[in-house]
mmCIF file of C-alpha atoms and ligand atoms in Angstrom:
data_model
loop_
_atom_site.group_PDB
_atom_site.id
_atom_site.type_symbol
_atom_site.label_atom_id
_atom_site.label_comp_id
_atom_site.label_asym_id
_atom_site.label_seq_id
_atom_site.Cartn_x
_atom_site.Cartn_y
_atom_site.Cartn_z
ATOM 1 C CA UNK A 79 0.000 0.000 0.000
ATOM 2 C CA UNK A 80 1.268 3.452 -0.935
ATOM 3 C CA UNK A 81 0.757 6.124 1.694
ATOM 4 C CA UNK A 82 0.278 9.627 0.296
ATOM 5 C CA UNK A 83 0.124 12.545 2.684
ATOM 6 C CA UNK A 84 -1.680 15.588 1.295
ATOM 7 C CA UNK A 85 -1.261 19.041 2.820
ATOM 8 C CA UNK A 86 -4.003 21.613 2.190
ATOM 9 C CA UNK A 87 -5.044 24.766 3.999
ATOM 10 C CA UNK A 88 -6.688 27.313 1.728
ATOM 11 C CA UNK A 89 -9.885 27.449 -0.317
ATOM 12 C CA UNK A 90 -8.372 26.878 -3.773
ATOM 13 C CA UNK A 91 -6.438 23.905 -2.395
ATOM 14 C CA UNK A 92 -9.584 22.175 -1.207
ATOM 15 C CA UNK A 93 -10.919 22.473 -4.759
ATOM 16 C CA UNK A 94 -7.716 21.206 -6.394
ATOM 17 C CA UNK A 95 -7.200 18.388 -3.906
ATOM 18 C CA UNK A 96 -10.808 17.204 -4.197
ATOM 19 C CA UNK A 97 -10.420 15.954 -7.762
ATOM 20 C CA UNK A 98 -7.092 14.195 -7.156
ATOM 21 C CA UNK A 99 -8.387 12.739 -3.918
ATOM 22 C CA UNK A 100 -11.430 11.347 -5.723
ATOM 23 C CA UNK A 101 -9.129 9.602 -8.229
ATOM 24 C CA UNK A 102 -7.023 8.211 -5.397
ATOM 25 C CA UNK A 103 -10.084 6.809 -3.629
ATOM 26 C CA UNK A 104 -10.996 4.904 -6.793
ATOM 27 C CA UNK A 105 -7.885 2.792 -6.230
ATOM 28 C CA UNK A 106 -9.285 1.287 -3.044
ATOM 29 C CA UNK A 107 -6.786 -0.482 -0.804
ATOM 30 C CA UNK A 108 -3.759 0.154 -3.036
ATOM 31 C CA UNK A 109 -3.398 3.706 -1.787
ATOM 32 C CA UNK A 110 -4.087 5.418 1.493
ATOM 33 C CA UNK A 111 -4.334 9.200 1.523
ATOM 34 C CA UNK A 112 -3.723 11.013 4.805
ATOM 35 C CA UNK A 113 -5.255 14.475 4.626
ATOM 36 C CA UNK A 114 -3.703 17.302 6.646
ATOM 37 C CA UNK A 115 -5.548 20.637 6.937
ATOM 38 C CA UNK A 116 -3.204 23.311 8.253
ATOM 39 C CA UNK A 117 -6.073 25.598 9.244
ATOM 40 C CA UNK A 118 -4.833 28.517 7.118
ATOM 41 C CA UNK A 119 -8.411 29.215 6.075
ATOM 42 C CA UNK A 120 -10.540 28.605 9.136
ATOM 43 C CA UNK A 121 -13.693 30.629 8.393
ATOM 44 C CA UNK A 122 -16.501 28.054 7.834
ATOM 45 C CA UNK A 123 -17.438 29.857 4.593
ATOM 46 C CA UNK A 124 -13.888 29.376 3.316
ATOM 47 C CA UNK A 125 -13.318 25.833 4.521
ATOM 48 C CA UNK A 126 -16.108 23.580 5.864
ATOM 49 C CA UNK A 127 -18.482 24.352 3.040
ATOM 50 C CA UNK A 128 -15.901 23.140 0.509
ATOM 51 C CA UNK A 129 -15.256 19.863 2.288
ATOM 52 C CA UNK A 130 -18.995 19.180 2.227
ATOM 53 C CA UNK A 131 -19.690 20.285 -1.328
ATOM 54 C CA UNK A 132 -16.632 18.697 -2.895
ATOM 55 C CA UNK A 133 -17.012 15.464 -0.953
ATOM 56 C CA UNK A 134 -13.524 15.765 0.474
ATOM 57 C CA UNK A 135 -13.059 13.372 3.384
ATOM 58 C CA UNK A 136 -12.669 14.959 6.810
ATOM 59 C CA UNK A 137 -9.016 15.789 7.442
ATOM 60 C CA UNK A 138 -7.075 13.187 9.405
ATOM 61 C CA UNK A 139 -5.222 16.084 11.041
ATOM 62 C CA UNK A 140 -6.400 19.639 11.585
ATOM 63 C CA UNK A 141 -3.449 21.728 12.697
ATOM 64 C CA UNK A 142 -5.476 24.845 13.551
ATOM 65 C CA UNK A 143 -2.816 27.271 12.332
ATOM 66 C CA UNK A 144 -4.106 30.462 10.763
ATOM 67 C CA UNK A 145 -4.558 34.155 11.316
ATOM 68 C CA UNK A 146 -0.860 34.973 11.868
ATOM 69 C CA UNK A 147 1.731 36.685 9.717
ATOM 70 C CA UNK A 148 3.380 34.763 6.878
ATOM 71 C CA UNK A 149 6.400 34.011 9.054
ATOM 72 C CA UNK A 150 4.320 32.886 12.023
ATOM 73 C CA UNK A 151 2.051 30.691 9.911
ATOM 74 C CA UNK A 152 4.803 29.104 7.852
ATOM 75 C CA UNK A 153 6.993 28.473 10.898
ATOM 76 C CA UNK A 154 4.239 26.948 12.996
ATOM 77 C CA UNK A 155 3.015 24.834 10.070
ATOM 78 C CA UNK A 156 6.517 23.580 9.371
ATOM 79 C CA UNK A 157 6.865 22.328 12.917
ATOM 80 C CA UNK A 158 3.387 20.815 13.051
ATOM 81 C CA UNK A 159 3.582 19.117 9.623
ATOM 82 C CA UNK A 160 6.962 17.674 10.572
ATOM 83 C CA UNK A 161 5.500 15.936 13.622
ATOM 84 C CA UNK A 162 2.699 14.486 11.497
ATOM 85 C CA UNK A 163 5.333 13.210 9.053
ATOM 86 C CA UNK A 164 7.311 11.580 11.870
ATOM 87 C CA UNK A 165 4.168 9.821 12.941
ATOM 88 C CA UNK A 166 2.747 8.823 9.564
ATOM 89 C CA UNK A 167 5.952 8.102 7.622
ATOM 90 C CA UNK A 168 4.277 8.553 4.211
ATOM 91 C CA UNK A 169 5.865 7.428 0.929
ATOM 92 C CA UNK A 170 5.212 10.791 -0.651
ATOM 93 C CA UNK A 171 3.884 14.262 0.231
ATOM 94 C CA UNK A 172 1.484 16.046 -2.085
ATOM 95 C CA UNK A 173 1.167 19.847 -2.035
ATOM 96 C CA UNK A 174 -0.919 22.235 -4.137
ATOM 97 C CA UNK A 175 -0.569 25.764 -5.436
ATOM 98 C CA UNK A 176 1.292 28.557 -3.742
ATOM 99 C CA UNK A 177 0.215 29.268 -0.187
ATOM 100 C CA UNK A 178 2.118 29.165 3.109
ATOM 101 C CA UNK A 179 0.653 25.672 3.606
ATOM 102 C CA UNK A 180 2.233 24.577 0.302
ATOM 103 C CA UNK A 181 5.674 25.796 1.285
ATOM 104 C CA UNK A 182 5.515 24.438 4.832
ATOM 105 C CA UNK A 183 4.399 20.997 3.623
ATOM 106 C CA UNK A 184 7.089 20.861 0.941
ATOM 107 C CA UNK A 185 9.909 22.030 3.211
ATOM 108 C CA UNK A 186 9.006 19.736 6.083
ATOM 109 C CA UNK A 187 8.969 16.722 3.759
ATOM 110 C CA UNK A 188 12.113 17.635 1.815
ATOM 111 C CA UNK A 189 14.141 17.915 5.020
ATOM 112 C CA UNK A 190 13.023 14.424 6.009
ATOM 113 C CA UNK A 191 13.904 13.073 2.538
ATOM 114 C CA UNK A 192 10.309 12.268 1.750
ATOM 115 C CA UNK A 193 9.583 12.842 -1.964
ATOM 116 C CA UNK A 194 7.627 16.067 -2.552
ATOM 117 C CA UNK A 195 5.072 16.277 -5.347
ATOM 118 C CA UNK A 196 3.839 19.721 -6.388
ATOM 119 C CA UNK A 197 0.569 20.082 -8.239
ATOM 120 C CA UNK A 198 0.276 23.362 -10.193
ATOM 121 C CA UNK A 199 4.023 23.735 -10.521
ATOM 122 C CA UNK A 200 5.898 26.238 -12.660
ATOM 123 C CA UNK A 201 3.571 29.218 -12.410
ATOM 124 C CA UNK A 202 5.367 32.544 -12.266
ATOM 125 C CA UNK A 203 4.295 36.152 -12.029
ATOM 126 C CA UNK A 204 7.959 37.262 -11.890
ATOM 127 C CA UNK A 205 6.895 39.591 -9.101
ATOM 128 C CA UNK A 206 8.842 38.672 -5.990
ATOM 129 C CA UNK A 207 6.805 41.061 -3.863
ATOM 130 C CA UNK A 208 3.968 38.555 -3.973
ATOM 131 C CA UNK A 209 4.101 36.071 -1.092
ATOM 132 C CA UNK A 210 2.671 33.460 -3.482
ATOM 133 C CA UNK A 211 5.631 33.873 -5.855
ATOM 134 C CA UNK A 212 8.127 33.128 -3.092
ATOM 135 C CA UNK A 213 6.106 30.077 -2.066
ATOM 136 C CA UNK A 214 5.969 28.765 -5.643
ATOM 137 C CA UNK A 215 9.616 29.208 -6.470
ATOM 138 C CA UNK A 216 10.805 27.586 -3.246
ATOM 139 C CA UNK A 217 8.302 24.734 -3.441
ATOM 140 C CA UNK A 218 9.222 23.943 -7.040
ATOM 141 C CA UNK A 219 12.905 23.808 -6.209
ATOM 142 C CA UNK A 220 12.494 21.299 -3.370
ATOM 143 C CA UNK A 221 9.991 19.143 -5.273
ATOM 144 C CA UNK A 222 10.890 15.762 -6.744
ATOM 145 C CA UNK A 223 7.952 15.571 -9.117
ATOM 146 C CA UNK A 224 6.315 18.676 -10.571
ATOM 147 C CA UNK A 225 2.930 18.600 -12.285
ATOM 148 C CA UNK A 226 2.696 21.610 -14.590
ATOM 149 C CA UNK A 227 -0.727 22.807 -15.775
ATOM 150 C CA UNK A 228 0.454 24.566 -18.958
ATOM 151 C CA UNK A 229 3.260 24.615 -21.493
ATOM 152 C CA UNK A 230 4.259 28.030 -20.199
ATOM 153 C CA UNK A 231 4.709 26.545 -16.723
ATOM 154 C CA UNK A 232 6.979 23.821 -18.145
ATOM 155 C CA UNK A 233 9.028 26.513 -19.878
ATOM 156 C CA UNK A 234 9.285 28.588 -16.688
ATOM 157 C CA UNK A 235 10.671 25.557 -14.867
ATOM 158 C CA UNK A 236 13.114 24.772 -17.643
ATOM 159 C CA UNK A 237 14.542 28.294 -17.377
ATOM 160 C CA UNK A 238 15.183 27.664 -13.692
ATOM 161 C CA UNK A 239 17.001 24.415 -14.446
ATOM 162 C CA UNK A 240 14.093 22.091 -13.573
ATOM 163 C CA UNK A 241 13.294 19.708 -16.429
ATOM 164 C CA UNK A 242 13.341 16.102 -17.631
ATOM 165 C CA UNK A 243 11.731 13.324 -15.593
ATOM 166 C CA UNK A 244 10.959 15.702 -12.717
ATOM 167 C CA UNK A 245 8.397 17.659 -14.743
ATOM 168 C CA UNK A 246 5.127 16.386 -16.173
ATOM 169 C CA UNK A 247 2.663 18.456 -18.209
ATOM 170 C CA UNK A 248 -0.755 17.154 -17.168
ATOM 171 C CA UNK A 249 -3.181 20.072 -17.562
ATOM 172 C CA UNK A 250 -5.018 21.952 -14.876
ATOM 173 C CA UNK A 251 -6.832 20.213 -12.021
ATOM 174 C CA UNK A 252 -9.089 23.275 -11.680
ATOM 175 C CA UNK A 253 -10.470 22.413 -15.094
ATOM 176 C CA UNK A 254 -11.232 18.885 -13.915
ATOM 177 C CA UNK A 255 -12.999 20.366 -10.881
ATOM 178 C CA UNK A 256 -14.991 22.799 -13.025
ATOM 179 C CA UNK A 257 -16.160 20.021 -15.348
ATOM 180 C CA UNK A 258 -17.037 17.642 -12.549
ATOM 181 C CA UNK A 259 -18.870 20.189 -10.479
ATOM 182 C CA UNK A 260 -20.644 21.997 -13.302
ATOM 183 C CA UNK A 261 -22.765 18.888 -13.799
ATOM 184 C CA UNK A 262 -23.895 18.679 -10.216
ATOM 185 C CA UNK A 263 -24.976 22.336 -9.928
ATOM 186 C CA UNK A 264 -27.405 22.161 -12.799
ATOM 187 C CA UNK A 265 -30.431 23.223 -10.803
ATOM 188 C CA UNK A 266 -28.934 26.124 -8.881
ATOM 189 C CA UNK A 267 -29.617 28.858 -11.443
ATOM 190 C CA UNK A 268 -32.469 30.152 -9.226
ATOM 191 C CA UNK A 269 -29.775 31.709 -7.012
ATOM 192 C CA UNK A 270 -29.749 34.543 -9.549
ATOM 193 C CA UNK A 271 -33.468 35.068 -9.219
ATOM 194 C CA UNK A 272 -33.080 35.242 -5.443
ATOM 195 C CA UNK A 273 -30.748 38.221 -5.952
ATOM 196 C CA UNK A 274 -33.040 39.720 -8.547
ATOM 197 C CA UNK A 275 -30.371 39.659 -11.270
ATOM 198 C CA UNK A 276 -30.686 38.350 -14.805
ATOM 199 C CA UNK A 277 -28.296 35.909 -16.496
ATOM 200 C CA UNK A 278 -25.692 37.455 -18.760
ATOM 201 C CA UNK A 279 -26.448 40.931 -17.451
ATOM 202 C CA UNK A 280 -24.154 41.463 -14.447
ATOM 203 C CA UNK A 281 -20.484 41.627 -13.537
ATOM 204 C CA UNK A 282 -18.912 39.315 -10.960
ATOM 205 C CA UNK A 283 -16.022 40.686 -8.890
ATOM 206 C CA UNK A 284 -13.561 39.088 -6.449
ATOM 207 C CA UNK A 285 -10.604 40.743 -4.711
ATOM 208 C CA UNK A 286 -8.289 39.155 -2.165
ATOM 209 C CA UNK A 287 -4.609 39.564 -3.120
ATOM 210 C CA UNK A 288 -2.438 41.354 -0.580
ATOM 211 C CA UNK A 289 -1.235 43.775 -3.278
ATOM 212 C CA UNK A 290 -4.831 45.028 -3.599
ATOM 213 C CA UNK A 291 -6.191 44.675 -0.079
ATOM 214 C CA UNK A 292 -3.156 45.804 1.894
ATOM 215 C CA UNK A 293 -2.678 49.079 0.022
ATOM 216 C CA UNK A 294 -5.554 51.383 0.949
ATOM 217 C CA UNK A 295 -5.279 53.536 -2.179
ATOM 218 C CA UNK A 296 -5.616 50.482 -4.417
ATOM 219 C CA UNK A 297 -8.564 48.979 -2.599
ATOM 220 C CA UNK A 298 -10.300 52.363 -2.583
ATOM 221 C CA UNK A 299 -9.688 52.694 -6.313
ATOM 222 C CA UNK A 300 -11.235 49.272 -6.850
ATOM 223 C CA UNK A 301 -14.296 50.080 -4.716
ATOM 224 C CA UNK A 302 -14.810 53.419 -6.466
ATOM 225 C CA UNK A 303 -14.176 51.882 -9.877
ATOM 226 C CA UNK A 304 -16.879 49.250 -9.367
ATOM 227 C CA UNK A 305 -19.351 51.688 -7.882
ATOM 228 C CA UNK A 306 -19.011 53.562 -11.155
ATOM 229 C CA UNK A 307 -19.160 50.386 -13.212
ATOM 230 C CA UNK A 308 -22.378 49.426 -11.398
ATOM 231 C CA UNK A 309 -24.061 52.290 -13.224
ATOM 232 C CA UNK A 310 -23.629 50.172 -16.382
ATOM 233 C CA UNK A 311 -24.760 46.831 -14.986
ATOM 234 C CA UNK A 312 -25.326 45.190 -11.581
ATOM 235 C CA UNK A 313 -22.182 44.019 -9.830
ATOM 236 C CA UNK A 314 -22.024 40.905 -7.634
ATOM 237 C CA UNK A 315 -19.087 40.876 -5.241
ATOM 238 C CA UNK A 316 -18.516 37.985 -2.813
ATOM 239 C CA UNK A 317 -16.251 39.560 -0.198
ATOM 240 C CA UNK A 318 -13.148 37.656 0.880
ATOM 241 C CA UNK A 319 -12.728 37.764 4.694
ATOM 242 C CA UNK A 320 -9.481 39.682 4.211
ATOM 243 C CA UNK A 321 -11.223 42.396 2.211
ATOM 244 C CA UNK A 322 -14.063 42.549 4.725
ATOM 245 C CA UNK A 323 -11.509 43.013 7.527
ATOM 246 C CA UNK A 324 -9.800 45.849 5.663
ATOM 247 C CA UNK A 325 -13.187 47.558 5.190
ATOM 248 C CA UNK A 326 -13.626 47.378 8.955
ATOM 249 C CA UNK A 327 -10.215 48.981 9.501
ATOM 250 C CA UNK A 328 -11.026 51.674 6.927
ATOM 251 C CA UNK A 329 -14.173 52.486 8.882
ATOM 252 C CA UNK A 330 -12.271 52.642 12.177
ATOM 253 C CA UNK A 331 -9.647 54.914 10.645
ATOM 254 C CA UNK A 332 -12.184 56.902 8.647
ATOM 255 C CA UNK A 333 -10.340 56.268 5.373
ATOM 256 C CA UNK A 334 -13.353 56.074 3.054
ATOM 257 C CA UNK A 335 -13.968 59.200 0.980
ATOM 258 C CA UNK A 336 -17.368 60.876 1.128
ATOM 259 C CA UNK A 337 -18.921 58.966 -1.803
ATOM 260 C CA UNK A 338 -18.007 55.547 -0.379
ATOM 261 C CA UNK A 339 -18.875 56.422 3.227
ATOM 262 C CA UNK A 340 -22.558 56.340 2.380
ATOM 263 C CA UNK A 341 -22.204 52.854 0.900
ATOM 264 C CA UNK A 342 -19.865 50.979 3.225
ATOM 265 C CA UNK A 343 -20.605 51.817 6.820
ATOM 266 C CA UNK A 344 -21.179 50.002 10.114
ATOM 267 C CA UNK A 345 -24.711 48.981 9.121
ATOM 268 C CA UNK A 346 -23.252 47.539 5.912
ATOM 269 C CA UNK A 347 -20.969 45.198 7.860
ATOM 270 C CA UNK A 348 -23.682 44.274 10.367
ATOM 271 C CA UNK A 349 -26.104 43.438 7.563
ATOM 272 C CA UNK A 350 -23.484 41.439 5.674
ATOM 273 C CA UNK A 351 -22.644 39.387 8.773
ATOM 274 C CA UNK A 352 -26.283 38.824 9.661
ATOM 275 C CA UNK A 353 -27.782 37.970 6.282
ATOM 276 C CA UNK A 354 -24.799 37.260 4.015
ATOM 277 C CA UNK A 355 -25.850 39.820 1.402
ATOM 278 C CA UNK A 356 -26.111 43.611 1.200
ATOM 279 C CA UNK A 357 -27.217 45.552 -1.852
ATOM 280 C CA UNK A 358 -26.084 49.155 -2.237
ATOM 281 C CA UNK A 359 -25.894 51.288 -5.359
ATOM 282 C CA UNK A 360 -26.495 48.309 -7.674
ATOM 283 C CA UNK A 361 -23.704 46.239 -6.076
ATOM 284 C CA UNK A 362 -24.518 42.943 -4.376
ATOM 285 C CA UNK A 363 -21.922 42.423 -1.676
ATOM 286 C CA UNK A 364 -21.999 38.836 -0.482
ATOM 287 C CA UNK A 365 -20.075 36.875 2.084
ATOM 288 C CA UNK A 366 -17.866 34.195 0.451
ATOM 289 C CA UNK A 367 -20.092 31.806 -1.453
ATOM 290 C CA UNK A 368 -19.725 28.040 -1.811
ATOM 291 C CA UNK A 369 -18.174 26.520 -4.909
ATOM 292 C CA UNK A 370 -21.509 25.546 -6.454
ATOM 293 C CA UNK A 371 -22.928 29.042 -6.085
ATOM 294 C CA UNK A 372 -19.676 30.512 -7.398
ATOM 295 C CA UNK A 373 -19.898 28.396 -10.539
ATOM 296 C CA UNK A 374 -23.461 29.514 -11.115
ATOM 297 C CA UNK A 375 -22.442 33.152 -10.630
ATOM 298 C CA UNK A 376 -19.469 32.741 -12.961
ATOM 299 C CA UNK A 377 -21.083 30.958 -15.838
ATOM 300 C CA UNK A 378 -24.040 33.329 -15.978
ATOM 301 C CA UNK A 379 -21.978 36.506 -15.686
ATOM 302 C CA UNK A 380 -21.660 38.983 -18.520
ATOM 303 C CA UNK A 381 -18.210 39.840 -17.284
ATOM 304 C CA UNK A 382 -15.797 38.870 -14.491
ATOM 305 C CA UNK A 383 -13.182 41.048 -12.807
ATOM 306 C CA UNK A 384 -10.816 39.463 -10.308
ATOM 307 C CA UNK A 385 -7.349 39.232 -8.863
ATOM 308 C CA UNK A 386 -7.788 35.494 -8.215
ATOM 309 C CA UNK A 387 -5.869 32.951 -10.255
ATOM 310 C CA UNK A 388 -8.637 30.373 -10.088
ATOM 311 C CA UNK A 389 -11.405 32.780 -11.028
ATOM 312 C CA UNK A 390 -9.459 34.029 -14.089
ATOM 313 C CA UNK A 391 -9.375 30.489 -15.420
ATOM 314 C CA UNK A 392 -12.950 29.691 -14.497
ATOM 315 C CA UNK A 393 -14.038 32.798 -16.424
ATOM 316 C CA UNK A 394 -12.360 31.222 -19.437
ATOM 317 C CA UNK A 395 -13.791 27.744 -18.768
ATOM 318 C CA UNK A 396 -17.241 29.307 -19.053
ATOM 319 C CA UNK A 397 -16.094 31.645 -21.863
ATOM 320 C CA UNK A 398 -16.865 34.837 -19.959
ATOM 321 C CA UNK A 399 -14.651 37.879 -20.693
ATOM 322 C CA UNK A 400 -12.406 38.710 -17.735
ATOM 323 C CA UNK A 401 -10.374 41.610 -16.380
ATOM 324 C CA UNK A 402 -7.483 40.856 -14.041
ATOM 325 C CA UNK A 403 -7.058 43.536 -11.386
ATOM 326 C CA UNK A 404 -3.280 43.289 -11.364
ATOM 327 C CA UNK A 405 -0.167 44.373 -13.259
ATOM 328 C CA UNK A 406 0.633 40.817 -14.321
ATOM 329 C CA UNK A 407 -0.815 37.326 -14.391
ATOM 330 C CA UNK A 408 0.600 33.821 -14.169
ATOM 331 C CA UNK A 409 -2.010 32.651 -16.695
ATOM 332 C CA UNK A 410 -0.540 34.561 -19.623
ATOM 333 C CA UNK A 411 -2.189 32.358 -22.263
ATOM 334 C CA UNK A 412 -5.562 33.884 -21.336
ATOM 335 C CA UNK A 413 -4.291 37.352 -22.159
ATOM 336 C CA UNK A 414 -2.744 36.086 -25.398
ATOM 337 C CA UNK A 415 -5.998 34.400 -26.398
ATOM 338 C CA UNK A 416 -7.885 37.642 -25.785
ATOM 339 C CA UNK A 417 -10.137 36.344 -22.973
ATOM 340 C CA UNK A 418 -8.365 38.263 -20.276
ATOM 341 C CA UNK A 419 -7.186 41.856 -20.017
ATOM 342 C CA UNK A 420 -4.886 43.242 -17.354
ATOM 343 C CA UNK A 421 -6.609 46.146 -15.590
ATOM 344 C CA UNK A 422 -4.335 47.272 -12.748
ATOM 345 C CA UNK A 423 -6.226 49.537 -10.347
ATOM 346 C CA UNK A 424 -3.938 52.544 -10.731
ATOM 347 C CA UNK A 425 -6.653 55.207 -10.854
ATOM 348 C CA UNK A 426 -10.453 55.146 -10.920
ATOM 349 C CA UNK A 427 -10.567 56.609 -14.441
ATOM 350 C CA UNK A 428 -8.017 54.145 -15.858
ATOM 351 C CA UNK A 429 -9.635 51.203 -14.146
ATOM 352 C CA UNK A 430 -13.098 52.153 -15.363
ATOM 353 C CA UNK A 431 -11.862 52.641 -18.927
ATOM 354 C CA UNK A 432 -10.090 49.285 -18.890
ATOM 355 C CA UNK A 433 -13.144 47.483 -17.466
ATOM 356 C CA UNK A 434 -15.486 48.922 -20.056
ATOM 357 C CA UNK A 435 -13.206 47.726 -22.838
ATOM 358 C CA UNK A 436 -12.628 44.320 -21.269
ATOM 359 C CA UNK A 437 -16.266 43.398 -20.826
ATOM 360 C CA UNK A 438 -16.961 43.905 -24.511
ATOM 361 C CA UNK A 439 -14.139 41.780 -25.865
ATOM 362 C CA UNK A 440 -14.088 38.061 -26.504
ATOM 363 C CA UNK A 441 -11.134 35.790 -27.192
ATOM 364 C CA UNK A 442 -10.168 32.970 -29.497
ATOM 365 C CA UNK A 443 -11.058 29.327 -28.957
ATOM 366 C CA UNK A 444 -8.325 27.078 -27.523
ATOM 367 C CA UNK A 445 -7.700 24.399 -24.870
ATOM 368 C CA UNK A 446 -4.559 25.424 -22.986
ATOM 369 C CA UNK A 447 -5.502 23.569 -19.758
ATOM 370 C CA UNK A 448 -5.844 20.026 -21.033
ATOM 371 C CA UNK A 449 -9.004 17.991 -21.443
ATOM 372 C CA UNK A 450 -10.173 17.608 -17.889
ATOM 373 C CA UNK A 451 -8.068 14.543 -17.149
ATOM 374 C CA UNK A 452 -5.235 16.171 -15.191
ATOM 375 C CA UNK A 453 -6.136 14.435 -11.923
ATOM 376 C CA UNK A 454 -6.238 11.017 -13.608
ATOM 377 C CA UNK A 455 -2.817 11.617 -15.170
ATOM 378 C CA UNK A 456 -1.424 12.778 -11.828
ATOM 379 C CA UNK A 457 -2.605 9.659 -10.040
ATOM 380 C CA UNK A 458 -1.264 7.365 -12.793
ATOM 381 C CA UNK A 459 2.141 9.000 -12.556
ATOM 382 C CA UNK A 460 2.127 8.854 -8.758
ATOM 383 C CA UNK A 461 1.479 5.122 -8.895
ATOM 384 C CA UNK A 462 4.115 4.586 -11.547
ATOM 385 C CA UNK A 463 6.750 6.331 -9.454
ATOM 386 C CA UNK A 464 5.822 5.559 -5.899
ATOM 387 C CA UNK A 465 3.357 2.671 -6.112
HETATM 388 N N1 UDP B 782 -14.456 30.782 -4.883
HETATM 389 C C1 UDP B 782 -15.594 30.356 -4.218
HETATM 390 N N2 UDP B 782 -16.336 31.282 -3.552
HETATM 391 C C2 UDP B 782 -16.016 32.613 -3.505
HETATM 392 C C3 UDP B 782 -14.867 33.042 -4.214
HETATM 393 C C4 UDP B 782 -14.107 32.106 -4.894
HETATM 394 O O1 UDP B 782 -15.928 29.177 -4.247
HETATM 395 O O2 UDP B 782 -16.730 33.398 -2.860
HETATM 396 C C5 UDP B 782 -13.654 29.783 -5.596
HETATM 397 C C6 UDP B 782 -13.431 30.090 -7.044
HETATM 398 O O3 UDP B 782 -14.499 29.600 -7.827
HETATM 399 C C7 UDP B 782 -12.118 29.396 -7.332
HETATM 400 C C8 UDP B 782 -11.381 29.472 -6.013
HETATM 401 O O4 UDP B 782 -12.360 29.768 -5.036
HETATM 402 O O5 UDP B 782 -12.326 28.041 -7.657
HETATM 403 C C9 UDP B 782 -10.342 30.546 -6.099
HETATM 404 O O6 UDP B 782 -9.818 30.763 -4.875
HETATM 405 P P1 UDP B 782 -9.095 32.124 -4.472
HETATM 406 O O7 UDP B 782 -9.596 33.216 -5.318
HETATM 407 O O8 UDP B 782 -9.233 32.256 -2.998
HETATM 408 O O9 UDP B 782 -7.564 31.808 -4.737
HETATM 409 P P2 UDP B 782 -6.591 31.793 -5.989
HETATM 410 O O10 UDP B 782 -7.256 31.053 -7.101
HETATM 411 O O11 UDP B 782 -6.252 33.198 -6.334
HETATM 412 O O12 UDP B 782 -5.389 31.047 -5.493
#
């Protein structure tokens, strides 16, 4: 029996791990997966709901580490994952994406000479100010087997001296997840009616990257930009807990300018916490939604604007034009294909102009993320190497 220890901790990792985990379970007794949840995302709307919806088994270990700085989280996770590894002695450790949980899992295993497998390897923004970029680069370099989602990712690794047997191009597990889940959310379109919005007539927005939330002028630009955009069409904005927290700080420090003060105030936060949805000036602010609801919101949107990696791709999976609220993206093929436009929030006027162009453009047809069989290929290769 091969023992695979999987480390997850954040929302996108639950989604990615769910499809690989499902493939592993199909193998029955041949493989045992030990699931470790670091606790990085602990809000029930960011964690529990995904385990339920995606049929991920309950974690074998919940480390309860979250809410600290990057250094605190990574350090505490490293120590805690190491003790789980001592106890479980797995044949291989599987990590996903680019969070502190990814890096801690990879480092702990590498130091104990346990093979590290990285799913979603080789992505680069070439912006070392992003915590995710540091996590990716370091994780890739200590990994024994790297599953790249795109040709660009393979090329990025090659330039850093990582190539040959270590790297496998398998496609994107998020695409597998989107295909699998899209079938099971068939009947949920009435969510739109409950918000009073029509299909193909609204914009969907998500914002959570530190570069946007931790710089007040940028977050304010984004808020003001979308309040203006909402004059064109309704905006639906599920608020990441980090963004919600920054709004609270802005209120405490009285940072909001006059025009926003009337929209986001104490009652706004109270209403959001109590009912999960607040509508102001044609913007639906929601608390984080489950994966099923997110898919419904994405595939019926007229337009998506986001700083999320996953949401950029999902926009493309459902062929919805997308604006990325950043200076750069790791998913460059989407920009090249014309489905995605970079709209950095530098000023309200520039952002608004970029958004209005982006929502009217469509891209070319292509399949840069594989055919929805990335998780199957990953499991086959895992068995071949470590089975
Ligand atoms: N997502 C969700 N509910 C939300 C916002 C996002 O289910 O309210 C999903 C989204 O569909 C995507 C994933 O979370 O699959 C993306 O995660 P996130 O934006 O946190 O991280 P990133 O992709 O940037 O690493």
